[in-house]
Coordinates of C-alpha atoms and ligand atoms in Angstrom, one line a residue:
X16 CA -168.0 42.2 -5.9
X17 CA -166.0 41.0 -8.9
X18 CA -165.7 43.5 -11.9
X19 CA -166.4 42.1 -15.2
X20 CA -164.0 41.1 -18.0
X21 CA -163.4 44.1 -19.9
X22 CA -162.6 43.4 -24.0
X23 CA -159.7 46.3 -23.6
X24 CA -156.8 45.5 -22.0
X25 CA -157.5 45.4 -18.0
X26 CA -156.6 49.5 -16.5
X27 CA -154.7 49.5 -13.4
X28 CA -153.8 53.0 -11.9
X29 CA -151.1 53.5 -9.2
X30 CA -150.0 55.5 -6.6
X31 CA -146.6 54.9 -5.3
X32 CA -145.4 56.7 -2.1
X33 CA -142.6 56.8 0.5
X34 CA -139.0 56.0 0.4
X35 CA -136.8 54.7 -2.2
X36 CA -137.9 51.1 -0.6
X37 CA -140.9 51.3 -1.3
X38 CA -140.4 53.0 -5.0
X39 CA -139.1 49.2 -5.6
X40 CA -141.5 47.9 -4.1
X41 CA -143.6 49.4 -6.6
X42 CA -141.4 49.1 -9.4
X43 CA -141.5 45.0 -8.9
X44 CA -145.9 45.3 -8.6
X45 CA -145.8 47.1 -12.0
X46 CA -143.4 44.6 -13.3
X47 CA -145.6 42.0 -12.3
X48 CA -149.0 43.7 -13.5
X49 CA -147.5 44.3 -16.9
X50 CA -146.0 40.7 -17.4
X51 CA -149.5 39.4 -16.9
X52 CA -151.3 42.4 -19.8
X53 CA -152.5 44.9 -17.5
X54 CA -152.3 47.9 -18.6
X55 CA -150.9 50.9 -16.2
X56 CA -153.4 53.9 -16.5
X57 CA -152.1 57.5 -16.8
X58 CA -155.1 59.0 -14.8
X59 CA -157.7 57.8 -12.2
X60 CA -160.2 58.2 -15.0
X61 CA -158.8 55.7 -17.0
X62 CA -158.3 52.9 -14.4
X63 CA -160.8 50.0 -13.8
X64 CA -159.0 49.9 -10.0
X65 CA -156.2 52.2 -8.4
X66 CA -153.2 50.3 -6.3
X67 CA -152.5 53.3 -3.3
X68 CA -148.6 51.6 -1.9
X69 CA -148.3 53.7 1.3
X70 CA -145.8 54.8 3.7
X71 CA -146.1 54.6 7.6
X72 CA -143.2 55.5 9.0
X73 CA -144.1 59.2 10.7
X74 CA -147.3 60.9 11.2
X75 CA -146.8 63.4 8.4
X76 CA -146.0 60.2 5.7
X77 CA -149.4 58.2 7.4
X78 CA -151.6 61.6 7.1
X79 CA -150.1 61.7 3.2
X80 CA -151.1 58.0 2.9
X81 CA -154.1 58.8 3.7
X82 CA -155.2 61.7 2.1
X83 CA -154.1 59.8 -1.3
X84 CA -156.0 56.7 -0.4
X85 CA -159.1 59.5 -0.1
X86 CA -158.1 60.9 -3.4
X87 CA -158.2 57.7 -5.0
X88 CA -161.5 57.0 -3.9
X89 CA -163.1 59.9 -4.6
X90 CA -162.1 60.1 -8.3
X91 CA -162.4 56.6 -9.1
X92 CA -163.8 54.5 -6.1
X93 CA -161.9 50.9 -6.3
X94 CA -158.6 51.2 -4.7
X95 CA -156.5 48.3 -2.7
X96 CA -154.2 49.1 -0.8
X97 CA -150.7 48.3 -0.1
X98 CA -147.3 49.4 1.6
X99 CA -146.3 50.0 5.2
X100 CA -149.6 51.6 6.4
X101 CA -151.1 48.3 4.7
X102 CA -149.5 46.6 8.0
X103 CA -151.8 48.6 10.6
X104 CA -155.3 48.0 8.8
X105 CA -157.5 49.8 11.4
X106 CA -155.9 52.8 10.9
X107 CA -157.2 52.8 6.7
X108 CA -160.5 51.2 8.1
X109 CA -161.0 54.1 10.6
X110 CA -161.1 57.0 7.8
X111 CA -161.7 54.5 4.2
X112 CA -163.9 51.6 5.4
X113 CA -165.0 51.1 1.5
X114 CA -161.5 50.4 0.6
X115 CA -161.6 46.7 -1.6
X116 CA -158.2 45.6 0.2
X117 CA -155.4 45.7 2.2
X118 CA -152.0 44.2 1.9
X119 CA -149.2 44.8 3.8
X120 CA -145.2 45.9 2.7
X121 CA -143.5 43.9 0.6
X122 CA -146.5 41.4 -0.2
X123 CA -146.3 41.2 -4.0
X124 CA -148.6 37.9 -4.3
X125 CA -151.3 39.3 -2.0
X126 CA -151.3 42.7 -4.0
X127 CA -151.1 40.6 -7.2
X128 CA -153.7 38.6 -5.5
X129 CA -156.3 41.2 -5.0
X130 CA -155.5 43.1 -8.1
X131 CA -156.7 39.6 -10.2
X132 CA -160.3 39.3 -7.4
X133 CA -161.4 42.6 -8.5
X134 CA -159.5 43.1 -12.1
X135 CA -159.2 39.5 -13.3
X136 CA -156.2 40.0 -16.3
X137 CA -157.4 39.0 -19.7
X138 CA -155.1 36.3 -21.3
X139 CA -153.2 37.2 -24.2
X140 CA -150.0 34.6 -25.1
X141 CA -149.0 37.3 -27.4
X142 CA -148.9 40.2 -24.8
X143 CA -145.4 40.2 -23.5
X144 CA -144.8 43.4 -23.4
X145 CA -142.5 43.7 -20.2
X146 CA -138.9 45.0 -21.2
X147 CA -136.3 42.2 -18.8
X148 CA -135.0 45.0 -16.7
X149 CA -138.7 45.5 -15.0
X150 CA -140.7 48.6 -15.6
X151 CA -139.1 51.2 -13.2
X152 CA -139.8 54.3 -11.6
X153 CA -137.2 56.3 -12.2
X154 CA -136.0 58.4 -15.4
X155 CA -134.0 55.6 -17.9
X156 CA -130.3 56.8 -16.2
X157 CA -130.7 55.8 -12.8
X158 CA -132.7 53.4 -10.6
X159 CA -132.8 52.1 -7.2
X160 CA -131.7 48.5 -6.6
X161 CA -132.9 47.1 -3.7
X162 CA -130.5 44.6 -1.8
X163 CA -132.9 43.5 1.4
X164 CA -135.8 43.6 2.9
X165 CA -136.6 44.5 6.5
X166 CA -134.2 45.1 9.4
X167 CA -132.5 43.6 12.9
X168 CA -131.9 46.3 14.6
X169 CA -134.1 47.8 17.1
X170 CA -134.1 51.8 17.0
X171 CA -136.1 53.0 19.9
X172 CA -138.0 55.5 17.2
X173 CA -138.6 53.5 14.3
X174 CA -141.3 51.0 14.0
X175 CA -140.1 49.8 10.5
X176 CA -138.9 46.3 11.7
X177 CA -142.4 45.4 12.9
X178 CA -144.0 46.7 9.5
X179 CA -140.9 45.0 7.4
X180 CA -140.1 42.3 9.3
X181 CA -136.4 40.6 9.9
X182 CA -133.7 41.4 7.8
X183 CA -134.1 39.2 4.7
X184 CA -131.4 40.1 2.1
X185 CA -131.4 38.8 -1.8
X186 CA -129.1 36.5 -2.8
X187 CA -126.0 38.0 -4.4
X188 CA -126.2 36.6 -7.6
X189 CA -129.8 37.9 -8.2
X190 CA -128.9 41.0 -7.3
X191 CA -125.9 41.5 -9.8
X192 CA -128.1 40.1 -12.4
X193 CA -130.7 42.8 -11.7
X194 CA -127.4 45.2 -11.6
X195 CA -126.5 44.3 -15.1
X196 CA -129.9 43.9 -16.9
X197 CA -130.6 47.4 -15.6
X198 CA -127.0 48.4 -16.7
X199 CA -127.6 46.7 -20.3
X200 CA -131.1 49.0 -20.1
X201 CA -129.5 52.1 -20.2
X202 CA -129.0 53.1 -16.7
X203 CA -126.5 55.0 -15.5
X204 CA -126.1 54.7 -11.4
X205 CA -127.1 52.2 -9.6
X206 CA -129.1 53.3 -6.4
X207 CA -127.7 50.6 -3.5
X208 CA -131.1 50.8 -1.1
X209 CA -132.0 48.8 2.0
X210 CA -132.6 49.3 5.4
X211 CA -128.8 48.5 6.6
X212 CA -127.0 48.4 3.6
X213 CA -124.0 47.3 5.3
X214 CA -125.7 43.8 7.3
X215 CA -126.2 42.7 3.9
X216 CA -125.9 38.9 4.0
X217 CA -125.9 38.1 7.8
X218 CA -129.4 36.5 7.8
X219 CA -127.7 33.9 5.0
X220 CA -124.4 33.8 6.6
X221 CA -122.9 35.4 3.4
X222 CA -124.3 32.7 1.2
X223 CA -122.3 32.5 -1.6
X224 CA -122.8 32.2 -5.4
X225 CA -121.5 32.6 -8.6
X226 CA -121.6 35.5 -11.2
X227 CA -119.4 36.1 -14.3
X228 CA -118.0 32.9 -13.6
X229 CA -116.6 34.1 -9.9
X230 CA -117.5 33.4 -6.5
X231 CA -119.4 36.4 -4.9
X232 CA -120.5 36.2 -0.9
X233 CA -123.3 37.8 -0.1
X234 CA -121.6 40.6 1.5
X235 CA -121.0 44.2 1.6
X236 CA -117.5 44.1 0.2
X237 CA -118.2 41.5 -2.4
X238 CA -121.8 43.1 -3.4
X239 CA -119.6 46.8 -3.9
X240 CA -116.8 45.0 -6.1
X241 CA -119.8 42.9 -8.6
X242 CA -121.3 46.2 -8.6
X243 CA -117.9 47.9 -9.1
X244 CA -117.1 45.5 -12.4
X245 CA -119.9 47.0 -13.9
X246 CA -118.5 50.0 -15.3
X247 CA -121.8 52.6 -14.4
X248 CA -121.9 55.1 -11.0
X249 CA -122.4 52.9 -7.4
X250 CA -124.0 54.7 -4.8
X251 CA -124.3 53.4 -1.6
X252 CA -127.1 54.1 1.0
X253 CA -128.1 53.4 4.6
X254 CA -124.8 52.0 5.6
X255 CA -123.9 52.1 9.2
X256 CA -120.3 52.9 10.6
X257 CA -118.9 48.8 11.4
X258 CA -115.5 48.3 10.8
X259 CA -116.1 46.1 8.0
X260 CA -117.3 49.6 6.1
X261 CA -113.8 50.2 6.0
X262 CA -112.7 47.7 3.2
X263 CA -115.3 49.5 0.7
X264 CA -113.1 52.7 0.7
X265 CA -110.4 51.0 -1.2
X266 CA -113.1 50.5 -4.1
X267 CA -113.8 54.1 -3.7
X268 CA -110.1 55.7 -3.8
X269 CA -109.9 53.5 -7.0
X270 CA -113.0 54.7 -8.3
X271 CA -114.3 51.4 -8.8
X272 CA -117.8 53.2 -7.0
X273 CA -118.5 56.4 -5.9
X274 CA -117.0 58.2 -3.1
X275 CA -120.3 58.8 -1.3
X276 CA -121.3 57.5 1.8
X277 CA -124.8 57.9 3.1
X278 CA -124.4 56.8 6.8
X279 CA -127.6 57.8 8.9
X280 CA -125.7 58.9 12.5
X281 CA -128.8 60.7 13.8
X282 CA -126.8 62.1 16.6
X283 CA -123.3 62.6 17.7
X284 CA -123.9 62.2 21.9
X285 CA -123.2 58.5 22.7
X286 CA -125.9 58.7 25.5
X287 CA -128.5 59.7 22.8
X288 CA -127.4 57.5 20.6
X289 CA -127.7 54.7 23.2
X290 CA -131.1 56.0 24.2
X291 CA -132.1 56.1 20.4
X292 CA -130.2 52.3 20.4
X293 CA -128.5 53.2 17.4
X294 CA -126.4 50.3 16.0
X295 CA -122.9 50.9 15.6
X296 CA -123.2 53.7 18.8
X297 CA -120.2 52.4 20.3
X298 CA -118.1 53.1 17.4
X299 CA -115.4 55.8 17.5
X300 CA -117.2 57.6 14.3
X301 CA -115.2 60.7 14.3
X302 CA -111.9 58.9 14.2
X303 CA -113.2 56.5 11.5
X304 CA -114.5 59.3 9.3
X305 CA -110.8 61.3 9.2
X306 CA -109.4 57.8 8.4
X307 CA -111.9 57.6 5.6
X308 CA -111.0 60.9 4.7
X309 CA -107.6 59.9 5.1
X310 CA -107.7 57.5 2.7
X311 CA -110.1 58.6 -0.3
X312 CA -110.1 62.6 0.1
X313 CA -112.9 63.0 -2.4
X314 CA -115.2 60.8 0.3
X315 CA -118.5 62.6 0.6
X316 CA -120.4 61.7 3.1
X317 CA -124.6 61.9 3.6
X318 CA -126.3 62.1 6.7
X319 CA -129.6 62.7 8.9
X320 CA -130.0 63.6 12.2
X321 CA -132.6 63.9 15.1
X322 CA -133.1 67.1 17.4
X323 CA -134.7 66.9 20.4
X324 CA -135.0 63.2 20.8
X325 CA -136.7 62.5 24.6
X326 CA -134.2 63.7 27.1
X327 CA -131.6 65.5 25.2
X328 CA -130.3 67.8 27.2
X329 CA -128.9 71.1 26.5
X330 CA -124.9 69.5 27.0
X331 CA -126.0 66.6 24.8
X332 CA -127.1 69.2 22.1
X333 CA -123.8 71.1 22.4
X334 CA -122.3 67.5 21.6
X335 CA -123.8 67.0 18.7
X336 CA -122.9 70.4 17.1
X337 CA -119.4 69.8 18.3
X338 CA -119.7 66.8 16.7
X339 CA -120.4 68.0 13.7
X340 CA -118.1 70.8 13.3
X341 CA -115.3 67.7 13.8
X342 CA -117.2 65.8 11.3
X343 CA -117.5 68.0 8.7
X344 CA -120.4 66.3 7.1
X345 CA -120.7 67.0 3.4
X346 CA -124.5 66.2 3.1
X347 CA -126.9 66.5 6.1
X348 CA -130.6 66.2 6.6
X349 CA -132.2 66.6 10.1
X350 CA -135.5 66.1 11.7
X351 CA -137.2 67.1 14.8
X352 CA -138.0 64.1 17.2
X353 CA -141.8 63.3 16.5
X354 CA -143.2 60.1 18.2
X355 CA -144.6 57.4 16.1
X356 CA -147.2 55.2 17.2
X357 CA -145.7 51.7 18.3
X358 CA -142.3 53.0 19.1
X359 CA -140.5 52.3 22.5
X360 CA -139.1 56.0 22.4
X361 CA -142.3 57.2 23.6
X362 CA -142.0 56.0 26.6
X363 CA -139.1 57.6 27.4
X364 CA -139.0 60.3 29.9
X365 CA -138.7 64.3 29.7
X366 CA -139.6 65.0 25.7
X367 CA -138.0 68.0 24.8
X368 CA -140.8 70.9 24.3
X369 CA -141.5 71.9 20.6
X370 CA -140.6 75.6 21.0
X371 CA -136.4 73.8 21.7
X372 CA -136.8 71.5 19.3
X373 CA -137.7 74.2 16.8
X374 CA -134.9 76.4 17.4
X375 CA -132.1 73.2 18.2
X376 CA -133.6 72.5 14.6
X377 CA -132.3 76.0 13.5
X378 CA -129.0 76.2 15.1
X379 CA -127.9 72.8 13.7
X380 CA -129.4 73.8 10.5
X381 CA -127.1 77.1 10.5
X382 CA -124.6 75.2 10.9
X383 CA -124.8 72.2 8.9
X384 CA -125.0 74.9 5.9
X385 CA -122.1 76.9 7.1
X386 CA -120.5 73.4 6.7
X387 CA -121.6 72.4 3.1
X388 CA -121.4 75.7 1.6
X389 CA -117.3 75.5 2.9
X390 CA -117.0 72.5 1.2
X391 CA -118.7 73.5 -2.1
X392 CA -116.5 76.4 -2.1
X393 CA -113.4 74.4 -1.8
X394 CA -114.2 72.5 -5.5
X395 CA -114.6 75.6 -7.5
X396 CA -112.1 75.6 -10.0
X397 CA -111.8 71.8 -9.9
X398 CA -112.8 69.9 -12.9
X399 CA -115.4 67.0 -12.1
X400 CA -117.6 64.6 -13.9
X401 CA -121.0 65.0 -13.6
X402 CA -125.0 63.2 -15.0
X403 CA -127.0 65.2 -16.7
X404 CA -130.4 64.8 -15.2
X405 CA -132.4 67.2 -17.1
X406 CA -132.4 70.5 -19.3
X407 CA -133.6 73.5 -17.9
X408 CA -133.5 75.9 -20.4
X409 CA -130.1 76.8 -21.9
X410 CA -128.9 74.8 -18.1
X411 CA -128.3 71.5 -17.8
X412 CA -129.4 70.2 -14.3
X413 CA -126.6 67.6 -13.7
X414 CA -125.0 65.7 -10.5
X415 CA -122.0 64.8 -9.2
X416 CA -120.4 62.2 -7.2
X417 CA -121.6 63.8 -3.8
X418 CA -125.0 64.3 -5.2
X419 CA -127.9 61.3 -4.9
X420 CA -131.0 62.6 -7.0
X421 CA -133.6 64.1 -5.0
X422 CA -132.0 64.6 -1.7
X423 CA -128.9 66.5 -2.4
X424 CA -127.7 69.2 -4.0
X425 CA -127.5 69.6 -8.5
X426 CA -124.8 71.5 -10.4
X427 CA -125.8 73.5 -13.0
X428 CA -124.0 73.8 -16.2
X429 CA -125.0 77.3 -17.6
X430 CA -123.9 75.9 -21.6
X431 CA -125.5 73.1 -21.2
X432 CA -128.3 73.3 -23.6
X433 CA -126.8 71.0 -25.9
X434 CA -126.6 67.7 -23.2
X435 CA -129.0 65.4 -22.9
X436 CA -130.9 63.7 -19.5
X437 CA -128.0 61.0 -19.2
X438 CA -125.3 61.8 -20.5
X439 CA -122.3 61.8 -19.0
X440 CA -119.7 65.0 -19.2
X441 CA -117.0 67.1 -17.9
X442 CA -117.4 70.5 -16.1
X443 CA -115.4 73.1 -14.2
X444 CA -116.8 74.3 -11.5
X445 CA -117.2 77.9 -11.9
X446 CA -119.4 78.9 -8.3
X447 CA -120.8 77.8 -5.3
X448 CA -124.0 78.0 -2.7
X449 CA -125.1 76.5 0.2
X450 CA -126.1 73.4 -1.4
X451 CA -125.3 73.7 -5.5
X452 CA -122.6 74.1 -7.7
X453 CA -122.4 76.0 -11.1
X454 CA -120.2 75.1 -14.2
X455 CA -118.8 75.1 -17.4
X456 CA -118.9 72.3 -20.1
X457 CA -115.7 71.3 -21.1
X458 CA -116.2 67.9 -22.5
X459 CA -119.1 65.4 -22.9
X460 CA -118.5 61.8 -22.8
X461 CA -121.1 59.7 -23.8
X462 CA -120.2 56.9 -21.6
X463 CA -117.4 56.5 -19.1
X464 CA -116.1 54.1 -16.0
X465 CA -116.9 56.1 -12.8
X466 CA -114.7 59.1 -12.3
X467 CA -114.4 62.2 -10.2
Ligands
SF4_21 S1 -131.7 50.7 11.3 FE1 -133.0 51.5 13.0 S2 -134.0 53.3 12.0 FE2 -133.2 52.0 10.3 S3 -134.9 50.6 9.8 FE3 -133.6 49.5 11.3 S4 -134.6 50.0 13.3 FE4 -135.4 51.5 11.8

């Protein structure tokens, strides 16, 4: 069934779920919906079809999917569908037969492709109404940038290479010229996303091109320095512990990006880690982490971590805390082991019983907080610069260095009022919690080169 040509222009309502990846994902379909004149509608209502971009990567994120996929349907009845779940079909067909289509992750034609069977676009040569950083997400000061696509490894929980595919990263020069129309846009810190940040350029054999008139290889190193030239926060995410990691810390004493370091470990017991086929689980982490520390003492560093993956054992547990307490992680996330459909950890042998993996949960949670809220304590007093994110109040909700939006912790400046969402400033830290600073303004700056 094709939908006739509406006089208005063409409505096209979206629902964007799951990671940061995906966000972009999003971000690039919107883009591409508004360079050809569709309009994005506010509200199912006002939609002529709904784009649902799912996540699949646990049972709670598919069940979400889902229910918004059912959502969609039932207050405006055309939706396509797109996104990680996109790649296992029969599981939307099972619940939402009357869905119109289904693309998989990362298919922008085939999205675009069924968006203009069912909503053709109306031509307009005047309608150019797409701003050359993209449309985006994201409030104006920050926004993702997205580096690859898919990923090599072969984590014994994760089914994300079979929905993503083989690494496939962007070629540098593309990449810093997203970097700086975004930077020209306004934006503040750049969001370095992908699913190994730090394989970047392998698939290519660190291709190399030019930028600024200088030679960049597609490579970790040369990808943080471009970034690095641009004079805006650079935070890097889903980087794995390889040697080469080291060289990036340089750019961080100097400032040139942030000190933060979002390394998912997962688990500190090298036969978990070898069970979970973790790559970089050979590595000597601890002793890299203290030579990080070592090096650039404002290093913050981000992490998740699994409890009771199949098999861990009570001594493996034990090691993990251990771990931890040597680590000193700044940041830290953790989940209890859930199997996913598709994945080879299923198969593995003794899964630990939910009633232990609740209260391993709870005794790395304790604590992982004991941890942060010792490390918060240690920069009262300290004057930092922070991003103002919003205003709450006569607050500001601002970040630091060692905060990504979202998943880690704010600082709130109690005489804020008068800052705006973006804007850069100065602030002694006046208290800690668990998770959040307070401060004091002392100084705004309206823009400045990275700093802590
Ligand atoms: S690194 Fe492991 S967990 Fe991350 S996407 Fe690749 S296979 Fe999955």
């Amino acid at each position: 069934m094709t939908a006739p040509r509406a006089p208005r222009a063409p409505r096209v309502g979206f629902v964007s779920l799951g990671c940061p990846k995906a966000l972009v994902d999003s971000e690039r379909i919107l883009t591409g919906l508004r360079a050809e004149g569709y309009d994005i509608a506010p509200t199912y209502r006002d939609a002529d079809v709904v784009v649902v971009n799912t996540c699949g990567f646990i049972d709670a994120a598919i069940d979400e999917s889902l229910d918004a996929i059912g959502e969609a349907l039932a207050e405006n009845g055309r939706v396509i569908v797109t996104g990680c779940l996109g790649a296992r079909p029969e599981r939307i067909l099972e619940r939402h037969p009357q869905v119109l289509k289904i693309t998989g992750p990362h298919a922008y034609e085939d999205v675009m492709g069924a968006v203009h069977e069912y909503l053709p676009p109306r031509h307009d040569p005047f309608l150019d109404l797409v701003p050359p950083q993209g449309i985006r997400l994201t409030p104006r000061h920050y926004a993702y940038l997205k580096i690859s696509e898919g990923c090599n490894n072969r984590c014994s929980f994760c089914i994300i290479p079979s929905l993503r595919g083989r690494l496939a990263s962007r070629p540098i020069d593309e990449v810093l010229r997203e970097a700086e129309r975004l930077v020209a846009a306004g934006v503040k810190e750049l969001l370095v996303i992908s699913q190994d940040t730090s394989a970047y350029g392998t698939d290519v054999r660190y291709a190399s091109a030019a930028w600024r008139g200088q030679t960049y290889a597609a490579r970790f190193i040369d990808l943080a320095r471009g970034l690095g030239s641009l004079g805006v926060w650079v935070r890097l995410h889903y980087v794995y512990p390889y040697p080469h990691v080291d060289e990036v810390i340089e750019l961080m004493a100097e400032h040139r990006v942030l000190p933060y370091l979002d390394i998912p470990f997962q688990h500190g017991s090298p036969s978990v880690l070898k069970r979970m086929r973790r790559p970089a689980h050979a590595e000597n982490t601890l002793a890299r982490i203290r030579a990080w520390r070592a090096q650039c003492p404002e290093l913050t560093i981000r992490s998740t971590f699994i409890v009771g993956f199949p098999g861990e054992t009570e001594a493996e547990f034990a090691e993990l805390l251990a771990w931890l307490d040597d680590a000193e992680l700044d940041r830290v996330g953790c989940f209890k082991y859930s199997p996913v459909d598709g994945a080879k950890a299923n198969a593995l042998a003794d899964p630990v019983a939910p009633e232990v993996q609740e209260e391993r949960y709870e005794r790395f949670m304790e604590r992982a907080r004991a941890i942060s809220a010792k490390r918060l304590a240690a920069r009262v007093g300290k004057t930092i610069e922070v991003l103002v994110d919003k205003i709450d109040g006569d607050s500001a909700v601002a970040r630091s260095w060692a905060d990504a939006p979202e998943i880690d912790g704010v600082v709130r400046i109690r005489n804020g009022s008068g800052l705006q969402p973006g804007d850069l400033a100065q602030v002694r830290v006046t208290g800690a919690s668990e998770y959040d600073l307070q401060a004091r303004l002392t100084a705004r700056r309206a823009r400045a080169a990275p700093s802590v």
